[in-house]
Short mmCIF file of C-alpha atoms and ligand atoms in Angstrom, two decimals:
data_model
loop_
_atom_site.label_atom_id
_atom_site.label_comp_id
_atom_site.label_asym_id
_atom_site.label_seq_id
_atom_site.Cartn_x
_atom_site.Cartn_y
_atom_site.Cartn_z
CA UNK A 1 -6.71 2.70 1.72
CA UNK A 2 -5.89 0.87 -1.13
CA UNK A 3 -8.79 -1.04 -3.32
CA UNK A 4 -8.64 -3.92 -5.76
CA UNK A 5 -8.30 -3.54 -9.36
CA UNK A 6 -11.94 -4.76 -10.33
CA UNK A 7 -13.32 -1.97 -7.88
CA UNK A 8 -11.06 0.95 -9.68
CA UNK A 9 -12.27 -0.81 -12.60
CA UNK A 10 -15.64 -0.07 -11.56
CA UNK A 11 -14.69 3.58 -10.68
CA UNK A 12 -12.77 4.24 -14.05
CA UNK A 13 -15.65 3.28 -15.81
CA UNK A 14 -18.28 5.15 -13.42
CA UNK A 15 -15.83 8.74 -14.88
CA UNK A 16 -15.82 7.63 -18.43
CA UNK A 17 -12.54 5.64 -19.12
CA UNK A 18 -12.97 2.64 -21.15
CA UNK A 19 -11.84 -0.75 -19.60
CA UNK A 20 -12.22 -4.11 -20.88
CA UNK A 21 -15.22 -6.61 -19.78
CA UNK A 22 -14.74 -8.56 -16.47
CA UNK A 23 -16.76 -10.41 -14.13
CA UNK A 24 -15.47 -10.98 -10.42
CA UNK A 25 -15.54 -14.61 -9.14
CA UNK A 26 -14.82 -16.41 -5.54
CA UNK A 27 -14.70 -20.15 -6.90
CA UNK A 28 -13.66 -21.98 -9.79
CA UNK A 29 -16.72 -22.66 -10.96
CA UNK A 30 -17.44 -19.10 -10.60
CA UNK A 31 -14.86 -18.28 -12.69
CA UNK A 32 -16.35 -20.85 -15.98
CA UNK A 33 -19.50 -18.93 -15.21
CA UNK A 34 -17.84 -15.66 -15.61
CA UNK A 35 -15.96 -16.43 -19.17
CA UNK A 36 -19.17 -18.11 -20.46
CA UNK A 37 -21.63 -14.63 -19.13
CA UNK A 38 -18.54 -12.89 -20.63
CA UNK A 39 -18.44 -15.11 -23.98
CA UNK A 40 -22.26 -14.75 -24.20
CA UNK A 41 -22.67 -11.05 -23.54
CA UNK A 42 -19.33 -9.96 -25.50
CA UNK A 43 -18.35 -12.90 -27.60
CA UNK A 44 -14.71 -12.67 -25.97
CA UNK A 45 -12.63 -15.72 -26.75
CA UNK A 46 -10.23 -15.79 -24.56
CA UNK A 47 -10.06 -13.90 -20.93
CA UNK A 48 -7.39 -13.13 -18.12
CA UNK A 49 -7.70 -14.58 -14.70
CA UNK A 50 -6.73 -11.82 -12.19
CA UNK A 51 -5.72 -12.35 -8.51
CA UNK A 52 -7.66 -10.04 -6.82
CA UNK A 53 -4.88 -8.66 -3.97
CA UNK A 54 -3.59 -5.06 -2.73
CA UNK A 55 -0.34 -5.91 -3.90
CA UNK A 56 1.08 -5.67 -7.75
CA UNK A 57 3.08 -7.25 -10.15
CA UNK A 58 0.98 -10.33 -10.35
CA UNK A 59 1.85 -10.85 -13.98
CA UNK A 60 5.44 -11.74 -12.39
CA UNK A 61 4.20 -13.79 -9.74
CA UNK A 62 1.79 -16.14 -11.87
CA UNK A 63 -1.38 -14.05 -10.40
CA UNK A 64 -2.95 -13.00 -14.47
CA UNK A 65 -3.23 -16.03 -16.32
CA UNK A 66 -4.53 -16.23 -19.74
CA UNK A 67 -7.29 -18.82 -20.18
CA UNK A 68 -9.23 -20.07 -23.67
CA UNK A 69 -12.59 -21.78 -22.23
CA UNK A 70 -14.54 -22.16 -19.19
CA UNK A 71 -12.69 -25.29 -18.70
CA UNK A 72 -9.17 -23.53 -18.13
CA UNK A 73 -10.49 -20.42 -16.08
CA UNK A 74 -11.90 -22.86 -14.03
CA UNK A 75 -8.83 -24.61 -13.14
CA UNK A 76 -6.58 -21.82 -13.33
CA UNK A 77 -9.09 -19.92 -10.84
CA UNK A 78 -9.30 -23.33 -8.65
CA UNK A 79 -5.07 -22.83 -8.36
CA UNK A 80 -4.81 -19.34 -8.20
CA UNK A 81 -7.53 -19.59 -5.11
CA UNK A 82 -5.66 -22.57 -2.88
CA UNK A 83 -2.34 -20.61 -2.35
CA UNK A 84 -0.35 -17.29 -1.59
CA UNK A 85 0.28 -15.35 -4.22
CA UNK A 86 4.34 -13.98 -4.06
CA UNK A 87 4.78 -11.05 -6.28
CA UNK A 88 8.00 -8.73 -6.23
CA UNK A 89 5.65 -6.66 -4.13
CA UNK A 90 4.46 -9.42 -1.51
CA UNK A 91 7.72 -10.62 0.39
CA UNK A 92 8.48 -13.87 0.32
CA UNK A 93 5.20 -15.85 2.32
CA UNK A 94 3.15 -14.05 -0.15
CA UNK A 95 -0.79 -13.07 0.01
CA UNK A 96 -3.76 -14.97 0.57
CA UNK A 97 -6.06 -14.65 -3.04
CA UNK A 98 -9.37 -14.72 -2.18
CA UNK A 99 -11.29 -12.97 -4.76
CA UNK A 100 -9.99 -13.88 -8.78
CA UNK A 101 -11.33 -11.54 -11.73
CA UNK A 102 -12.47 -13.03 -15.51
CA UNK A 103 -10.94 -10.00 -17.73
CA UNK A 104 -11.59 -10.07 -21.38
CA UNK A 105 -8.27 -10.55 -22.82
CA UNK A 106 -7.51 -8.43 -25.94
CA UNK A 107 -4.55 -7.79 -28.86
CA UNK A 108 -2.01 -5.30 -27.71
CA UNK A 109 -0.14 -3.05 -30.22
CA UNK A 110 1.31 -1.10 -27.53
CA UNK A 111 1.33 -1.05 -23.69
CA UNK A 112 1.86 2.20 -21.96
CA UNK A 113 2.17 3.82 -18.35
CA UNK A 114 -0.27 6.14 -17.23
CA UNK A 115 -0.87 8.13 -13.47
CA UNK A 116 -1.62 10.64 -11.09
CA UNK A 117 0.18 10.51 -8.07
CA UNK A 118 0.90 13.51 -5.58
CA UNK A 119 4.01 15.58 -6.02
CA UNK A 120 5.20 16.77 -2.45
CA UNK A 121 7.77 19.18 -3.94
CA UNK A 122 5.21 21.28 -6.17
CA UNK A 123 2.60 20.28 -3.89
CA UNK A 124 0.01 19.39 -6.30
CA UNK A 125 -0.61 16.17 -8.17
CA UNK A 126 1.86 15.13 -11.32
CA UNK A 127 0.32 13.42 -14.56
CA UNK A 128 3.12 10.76 -14.99
CA UNK A 129 3.11 9.07 -18.54
CA UNK A 130 5.61 6.74 -19.95
CA UNK A 131 5.45 4.49 -23.27
CA UNK A 132 7.28 2.18 -21.43
CA UNK A 133 4.23 0.67 -20.17
CA UNK A 134 3.32 -2.94 -18.45
CA UNK A 135 6.76 -2.66 -16.68
CA UNK A 136 7.00 -1.10 -12.98
CA UNK A 137 7.22 2.51 -13.19
CA UNK A 138 9.63 2.97 -10.39
CA UNK A 139 11.72 1.09 -13.01
CA UNK A 140 11.54 2.99 -15.76
CA UNK A 141 12.61 5.86 -13.47
CA UNK A 142 15.94 4.11 -12.11
CA UNK A 143 16.70 2.72 -15.57
CA UNK A 144 15.24 5.23 -18.08
CA UNK A 145 14.04 8.28 -16.57
CA UNK A 146 14.29 10.39 -19.89
CA UNK A 147 11.31 8.09 -20.77
CA UNK A 148 8.99 9.47 -18.20
CA UNK A 149 6.87 12.59 -19.04
CA UNK A 150 5.27 14.69 -16.03
CA UNK A 151 3.09 17.18 -16.41
CA UNK A 152 1.60 19.20 -13.04
CA UNK A 153 -2.05 18.83 -12.40
CA UNK A 154 -3.72 22.42 -11.26
CA UNK A 155 -5.44 21.51 -7.91
CA UNK A 156 -8.57 23.42 -8.45
CA UNK A 157 -8.75 23.93 -12.47
CA UNK A 158 -7.30 20.25 -13.34
CA UNK A 159 -5.79 19.67 -16.21
CA UNK A 160 -5.71 21.35 -19.30
CA UNK A 161 -6.80 20.12 -22.63
CA UNK A 162 -3.48 20.92 -23.49
CA UNK A 163 -1.03 19.38 -21.66
CA UNK A 164 -3.17 15.89 -22.17
CA UNK A 165 -2.57 16.64 -25.90
CA UNK A 166 1.03 17.23 -25.71
CA UNK A 167 1.14 14.37 -23.33
CA UNK A 168 -0.24 12.21 -25.76
CA UNK A 169 1.91 13.16 -28.72
CA UNK A 170 5.02 12.93 -26.67
CA UNK A 171 3.87 9.13 -26.01
CA UNK A 172 3.94 8.70 -30.25
CA UNK A 173 0.32 8.82 -30.05
CA UNK A 174 -1.41 9.24 -33.66
CA UNK A 175 -4.41 9.84 -35.45
CA UNK A 176 -7.86 8.79 -33.67
CA UNK A 177 -6.08 7.46 -30.59
CA UNK A 178 -5.05 11.16 -29.54
CA UNK A 179 -8.55 11.92 -28.95
CA UNK A 180 -8.86 8.74 -26.85
CA UNK A 181 -5.70 9.09 -24.93
CA UNK A 182 -6.36 12.99 -24.28
CA UNK A 183 -9.92 12.09 -22.82
CA UNK A 184 -8.78 9.16 -20.47
CA UNK A 185 -6.24 11.67 -19.13
CA UNK A 186 -8.70 14.14 -18.66
CA UNK A 187 -11.18 11.77 -16.64
CA UNK A 188 -8.31 10.13 -14.67
CA UNK A 189 -7.12 13.68 -13.70
CA UNK A 190 -11.07 14.60 -12.91
CA UNK A 191 -11.25 10.83 -11.26
CA UNK A 192 -8.72 11.76 -8.96
CA UNK A 193 -8.95 15.20 -7.70
CA UNK A 194 -12.93 14.47 -7.16
CA UNK A 195 -12.30 10.84 -5.15
CA UNK A 196 -9.39 13.01 -2.97
CA UNK A 197 -6.74 10.05 -4.55
CA UNK A 198 -3.44 10.22 -4.19
CA UNK A 199 -2.57 7.75 -6.36
CA UNK A 200 -4.54 6.46 -9.59
CA UNK A 201 -2.55 4.31 -12.04
CA UNK A 202 -3.35 2.75 -15.72
CA UNK A 203 -0.42 0.39 -16.09
CA UNK A 204 -0.96 -1.16 -18.61
CA UNK A 205 -2.65 1.56 -20.70
CA UNK A 206 -3.06 -0.19 -24.19
CA UNK A 207 -3.89 0.40 -27.65
CA UNK A 208 -5.30 -2.66 -29.68
CA UNK A 209 -3.94 -3.26 -33.14
CA UNK A 210 -5.73 -2.05 -36.46
CA UNK A 211 -5.69 -5.00 -38.71
CA UNK A 212 -7.94 -5.66 -42.45
CA UNK A 213 -10.35 -7.64 -40.53
CA UNK A 214 -10.57 -5.46 -37.51
CA UNK A 215 -10.37 -1.83 -39.14
CA UNK A 216 -11.73 -0.29 -35.66
CA UNK A 217 -9.35 -1.50 -33.50
CA UNK A 218 -6.68 0.77 -32.69
CA UNK A 219 -8.66 1.41 -29.69
CA UNK A 220 -7.06 3.07 -25.93
CA UNK A 221 -8.11 0.93 -22.98
CA UNK A 222 -7.27 0.44 -19.44
CA UNK A 223 -6.51 -3.15 -18.95
CA UNK A 224 -4.98 -2.96 -15.24
CA UNK A 225 -5.73 0.14 -12.58
CA UNK A 226 -4.71 0.79 -9.27
CA UNK A 227 -5.75 3.20 -6.69
CA UNK A 228 -4.84 4.66 -2.91
CA UNK A 229 -6.97 7.42 -1.58
CA UNK A 230 -6.29 9.96 1.06
CA UNK A 231 -7.31 8.63 4.68
CA UNK A 232 -8.17 11.98 5.79
CA UNK A 233 -10.16 12.40 2.71
CA UNK A 234 -12.71 9.54 3.52
CA UNK A 235 -14.99 11.16 5.73
CA UNK A 236 -16.40 12.87 2.98
CA UNK A 237 -16.65 9.49 0.67
CA UNK A 238 -19.07 7.13 1.91
CA UNK A 239 -19.05 5.23 -1.03
CA UNK A 240 -15.42 4.74 -1.02
CA UNK A 241 -14.65 4.22 2.39
CA UNK A 242 -16.88 1.01 1.57
CA UNK A 243 -14.40 -0.09 -0.70
CA UNK A 244 -11.82 -0.93 2.06
CA UNK A 245 -10.98 -4.74 2.65
CA UNK A 246 -10.04 -5.73 5.79
CA UNK A 247 -8.45 -8.54 4.93
CA UNK A 248 -6.25 -7.32 2.66
CA UNK A 249 -4.04 -5.73 5.46
CA UNK A 250 -1.54 -6.67 7.84
CA UNK A 251 -3.92 -8.03 11.21
CA UNK A 252 -1.53 -5.97 13.88
CA UNK A 253 -1.49 -2.95 11.30
CA UNK A 254 -5.23 -3.14 11.51
CA UNK A 255 -5.51 -3.77 15.60
CA UNK A 256 -3.08 -0.10 15.61
CA UNK A 257 -4.94 1.98 13.44
CA UNK A 258 -8.12 1.12 15.48
CA UNK A 259 -6.23 2.24 18.73
CA UNK A 260 -4.88 5.63 16.70
CA UNK A 261 -1.60 4.19 16.31
CA UNK A 262 0.40 4.14 13.32
CA UNK A 263 1.99 1.30 13.24
CA UNK A 264 3.79 -0.68 10.47
CA UNK A 265 5.59 -4.06 10.75
CA UNK A 266 9.54 -4.71 9.49
CA UNK A 267 10.77 -7.27 9.47
CA UNK A 268 13.61 -6.84 12.19
CA UNK A 269 14.17 -7.86 15.85
CA UNK A 270 13.86 -4.51 17.73
CA UNK A 271 10.43 -3.20 18.70
CA UNK A 272 10.04 0.24 18.83
CA UNK A 273 7.92 2.58 20.60
CA UNK A 274 8.09 5.88 19.65
CA UNK A 275 5.90 9.14 19.64
CA UNK A 276 6.49 11.35 16.33
CA UNK A 277 7.26 10.26 13.42
CA UNK A 278 10.36 12.16 12.75
CA UNK A 279 11.39 10.13 16.25
CA UNK A 280 10.45 7.04 14.96
CA UNK A 281 12.32 7.42 11.87
CA UNK A 282 15.71 8.86 13.72
CA UNK A 283 15.25 5.40 16.59
CA UNK A 284 15.22 3.59 13.25
CA UNK A 285 18.13 4.53 11.88
CA UNK A 286 19.96 4.59 15.10
CA UNK A 287 19.08 0.63 15.40
CA UNK A 288 20.68 0.21 12.18
CA UNK A 289 23.66 2.16 12.95
CA UNK A 290 24.35 0.28 16.35
CA UNK A 291 24.05 -3.46 14.21
CA UNK A 292 20.28 -4.29 14.36
CA UNK A 293 16.88 -4.17 12.81
CA UNK A 294 13.77 -2.47 13.52
CA UNK A 295 11.03 -4.81 14.07
CA UNK A 296 8.53 -1.73 13.19
CA UNK A 297 7.84 1.28 12.82
CA UNK A 298 5.34 2.91 15.82
CA UNK A 299 4.63 6.27 16.40
CA UNK A 300 1.95 6.32 19.14
CA UNK A 301 1.30 10.04 18.70
CA UNK A 302 0.49 12.64 21.38
CA UNK A 303 -2.73 12.45 22.15
CA UNK A 304 -2.66 8.17 23.25
CA UNK A 305 -4.30 7.33 26.33
CA UNK A 306 -2.49 4.61 28.84
CA UNK A 307 -4.61 1.80 27.14
CA UNK A 308 -3.78 2.88 23.85
CA UNK A 309 -0.14 2.52 25.11
CA UNK A 310 -0.56 -0.68 26.37
CA UNK A 311 -2.25 -2.14 23.29
CA UNK A 312 0.66 -0.63 21.21
CA UNK A 313 3.52 -3.18 23.81
CA UNK A 314 0.58 -5.59 23.27
CA UNK A 315 1.00 -5.80 19.88
CA UNK A 316 5.19 -5.48 19.88
CA UNK A 317 5.54 -8.40 21.92
CA UNK A 318 3.03 -10.50 20.11
CA UNK A 319 5.36 -10.20 17.35
CA UNK A 320 7.15 -13.53 17.68
CA UNK A 321 10.45 -11.90 15.93
CA UNK A 322 10.97 -9.11 18.52
CA UNK A 323 13.68 -9.91 20.85
CA UNK A 324 14.37 -6.50 22.21
CA UNK A 325 12.22 -3.34 22.85
CA UNK A 326 12.98 0.16 22.63
CA UNK A 327 10.89 2.92 24.26
CA UNK A 328 12.02 6.50 22.87
CA UNK A 329 9.60 9.30 24.34
CA UNK A 330 9.91 12.72 23.79
CA UNK A 331 7.63 13.89 25.86
CA UNK A 332 5.76 16.94 24.77
CA UNK A 333 1.96 16.84 24.35
CA UNK A 334 2.32 13.09 25.24
CA UNK A 335 3.42 13.02 28.70
CA UNK A 336 6.11 10.59 29.88
CA UNK A 337 3.75 9.21 32.71
CA UNK A 338 1.62 8.03 30.71
CA UNK A 339 4.33 5.98 28.74
CA UNK A 340 5.44 4.71 32.13
CA UNK A 341 2.08 3.53 32.97
CA UNK A 342 1.55 1.94 30.04
CA UNK A 343 4.74 -0.20 30.50
CA UNK A 344 3.84 -0.95 33.67
CA UNK A 345 0.58 -2.16 32.81
CA UNK A 346 1.86 -4.31 29.61
CA UNK A 347 4.57 -5.95 32.24
CA UNK A 348 1.73 -6.94 34.28
CA UNK A 349 -0.60 -7.94 31.60
CA UNK A 350 1.66 -9.49 28.95
CA UNK A 351 5.46 -9.46 30.23
CA UNK A 352 8.51 -8.56 29.24
CA UNK A 353 10.69 -11.70 28.14
CA UNK A 354 12.70 -9.63 26.51
CA UNK A 355 15.07 -6.51 26.95
CA UNK A 356 13.58 -3.64 27.36
CA UNK A 357 15.13 -0.15 27.07
CA UNK A 358 13.73 3.01 28.20
CA UNK A 359 14.67 6.47 27.39
CA UNK A 360 12.34 9.47 27.98
CA UNK A 361 12.56 13.24 28.29
CA UNK A 362 10.49 15.91 28.56
CA UNK A 363 6.79 16.50 29.76
CA UNK A 364 6.45 14.63 33.10
CA UNK A 365 9.64 13.03 33.10
CA UNK A 366 10.25 12.95 36.84
CA UNK A 367 6.81 11.20 37.57
CA UNK A 368 7.48 9.09 35.05
CA UNK A 369 10.58 7.98 36.38
CA UNK A 370 9.32 7.31 40.06
CA UNK A 371 6.82 5.20 38.62
CA UNK A 372 9.25 3.00 36.51
CA UNK A 373 11.44 2.72 39.62
CA UNK A 374 8.67 1.55 42.03
CA UNK A 375 7.51 -1.01 39.13
CA UNK A 376 11.61 -2.16 38.79
CA UNK A 377 10.32 -5.79 40.67
CA UNK A 378 8.26 -6.49 37.61
CA UNK A 379 10.43 -5.23 35.08
CA UNK A 380 13.78 -7.13 35.29
CA UNK A 381 14.90 -6.51 31.70
CA UNK A 382 14.51 -3.15 32.02
CA UNK A 383 17.41 -0.76 31.41
CA UNK A 384 17.26 2.91 31.35
CA UNK A 385 18.86 5.03 28.23
CA UNK A 386 20.34 8.12 29.20
CA UNK A 387 20.77 9.97 25.68
CA UNK A 388 19.53 8.37 22.30
CA UNK A 389 22.73 6.77 21.30
CA UNK A 390 23.03 5.39 25.02
CA UNK A 391 19.93 3.40 24.39
CA UNK A 392 20.14 2.52 21.05
CA UNK A 393 23.45 1.21 22.44
CA UNK A 394 22.07 -0.93 24.95
CA UNK A 395 19.30 -2.34 23.20
CA UNK A 396 21.21 -3.68 20.44
CA UNK A 397 24.10 -5.27 22.97
CA UNK A 398 21.20 -6.23 24.97
CA UNK A 399 19.90 -8.58 22.51
CA UNK A 400 23.17 -9.68 21.04
CA UNK A 401 24.02 -10.96 24.61
CA UNK A 402 20.67 -12.91 24.97
CA UNK A 403 21.45 -14.43 21.66
CA UNK A 404 24.78 -15.63 22.87
CA UNK A 405 23.29 -16.61 26.07
P1 ADP B 1 -0.23 -6.68 -12.58
O1 ADP B 1 0.60 -5.38 -13.03
O2 ADP B 1 -0.01 -7.04 -11.12
O3 ADP B 1 1.58 -7.32 -13.03
P2 ADP B 1 -1.50 -6.42 -14.67
O4 ADP B 1 -2.82 -6.61 -14.72
O5 ADP B 1 -0.81 -4.97 -15.46
O6 ADP B 1 -0.67 -6.90 -13.10
O7 ADP B 1 -1.00 -7.36 -15.83
C1 ADP B 1 0.48 -7.55 -15.95
C2 ADP B 1 0.18 -7.71 -17.95
O8 ADP B 1 -0.65 -9.32 -18.02
C3 ADP B 1 -0.14 -6.83 -18.49
O9 ADP B 1 1.71 -5.77 -18.52
C4 ADP B 1 -0.53 -7.59 -19.84
O10 ADP B 1 0.64 -7.68 -20.66
C5 ADP B 1 -1.01 -8.54 -19.38
N1 ADP B 1 -2.56 -8.76 -19.48
C6 ADP B 1 -3.26 -8.04 -18.52
N2 ADP B 1 -4.51 -7.74 -18.39
C7 ADP B 1 -4.30 -8.40 -20.15
C8 ADP B 1 -5.56 -8.30 -20.95
N3 ADP B 1 -7.01 -7.94 -20.81
N4 ADP B 1 -5.84 -8.78 -22.25
C9 ADP B 1 -4.01 -9.23 -22.23
N5 ADP B 1 -3.08 -8.83 -21.69
C10 ADP B 1 -3.48 -8.68 -20.56
MG1 MG B 2 -0.19 -3.58 -14.31
#
């Protein structure tokens, strides 16, 4: 589960990580009021208006703007809220912006990256830090991998103080910043473990410039935050669950998850219905190998009911980009006859206007074949795939044939 930056900042603050002052706004009017409030309460002179969406790279897409007055905050927020935000992470159609955060702007001497993610090969969380802040960490990893520091975090003992100090020194911090930075790392690690997070990022973590007029500066602060939580841990955290924002999720993905299906929308033209994540990945690979692109990842799992599988077909067939459907089931716990019944039910309720290739093997496959055979009249576009390659070939040529016609 993802949360918004403004929510992540509240969590950071709760764990004692210093963040800049900020106020959430839903309109230009509220953004102007937010600016005035920050000026009154914190004496700010400048603020940044930041689009609150579950996607990063906002800075590059015009979703982070500096403003110097309440009037400017109003104008910038009104504009930001009026159209979808396109960033390198959203896709070309962008995502709607429903809220903006008005946050105190700070002078920045240096930006750092600080994050915690799960290192699957080590089987523990890992603290990741880099002195190349403000840049996507993936870009740093590609272009300058030695600039990334990694410290494994013991799953029960947590991050040790010596580890945090080592990272702070390697980042090039000195003097009082070392203490502030190690404190932030320790608190971020506590937050990560306590909340069952799967990702907790501060990018950038900044140091403000110390000047003669502001000798107290040189502060270490979080000015952006991103957090994801493990869905399987959410039952332990009612407070975190309440932070979910369904409006940020793809509607088809939301529908699928309500039926216990793992569905991810992709850009291709072949809808796939598969059981098991591994088989789903292999099926997508084969579709690609034979010259088409998958329209989705869909794992119906082992225990889905006929209704849930029928809903899965509805979701696939509702996607206007779908030009063909490939069903690939290896019946084990999932029984082939349930899938066959769902195919027939989808044919009755929605109708397959596009080519359909069905490949079934395993538990109750004979019953399944009979069900499909009996319903042949309702399934004029159906072909049977004898194995995975045959099925992938049939659906890709089927779709191409329709294209030509
Ligand atoms: P995103 O990661 O989505 O691009 P950020 O919040 O990291 O959004 O903002 C992008 C950049 O904008 C930062 O790297 C920083 O340079 C600048 N910025 C963001 N917030 C502030 C702030 N409060 N004060 C000054 N600069 C900021
Ligand atoms: Mg950022």
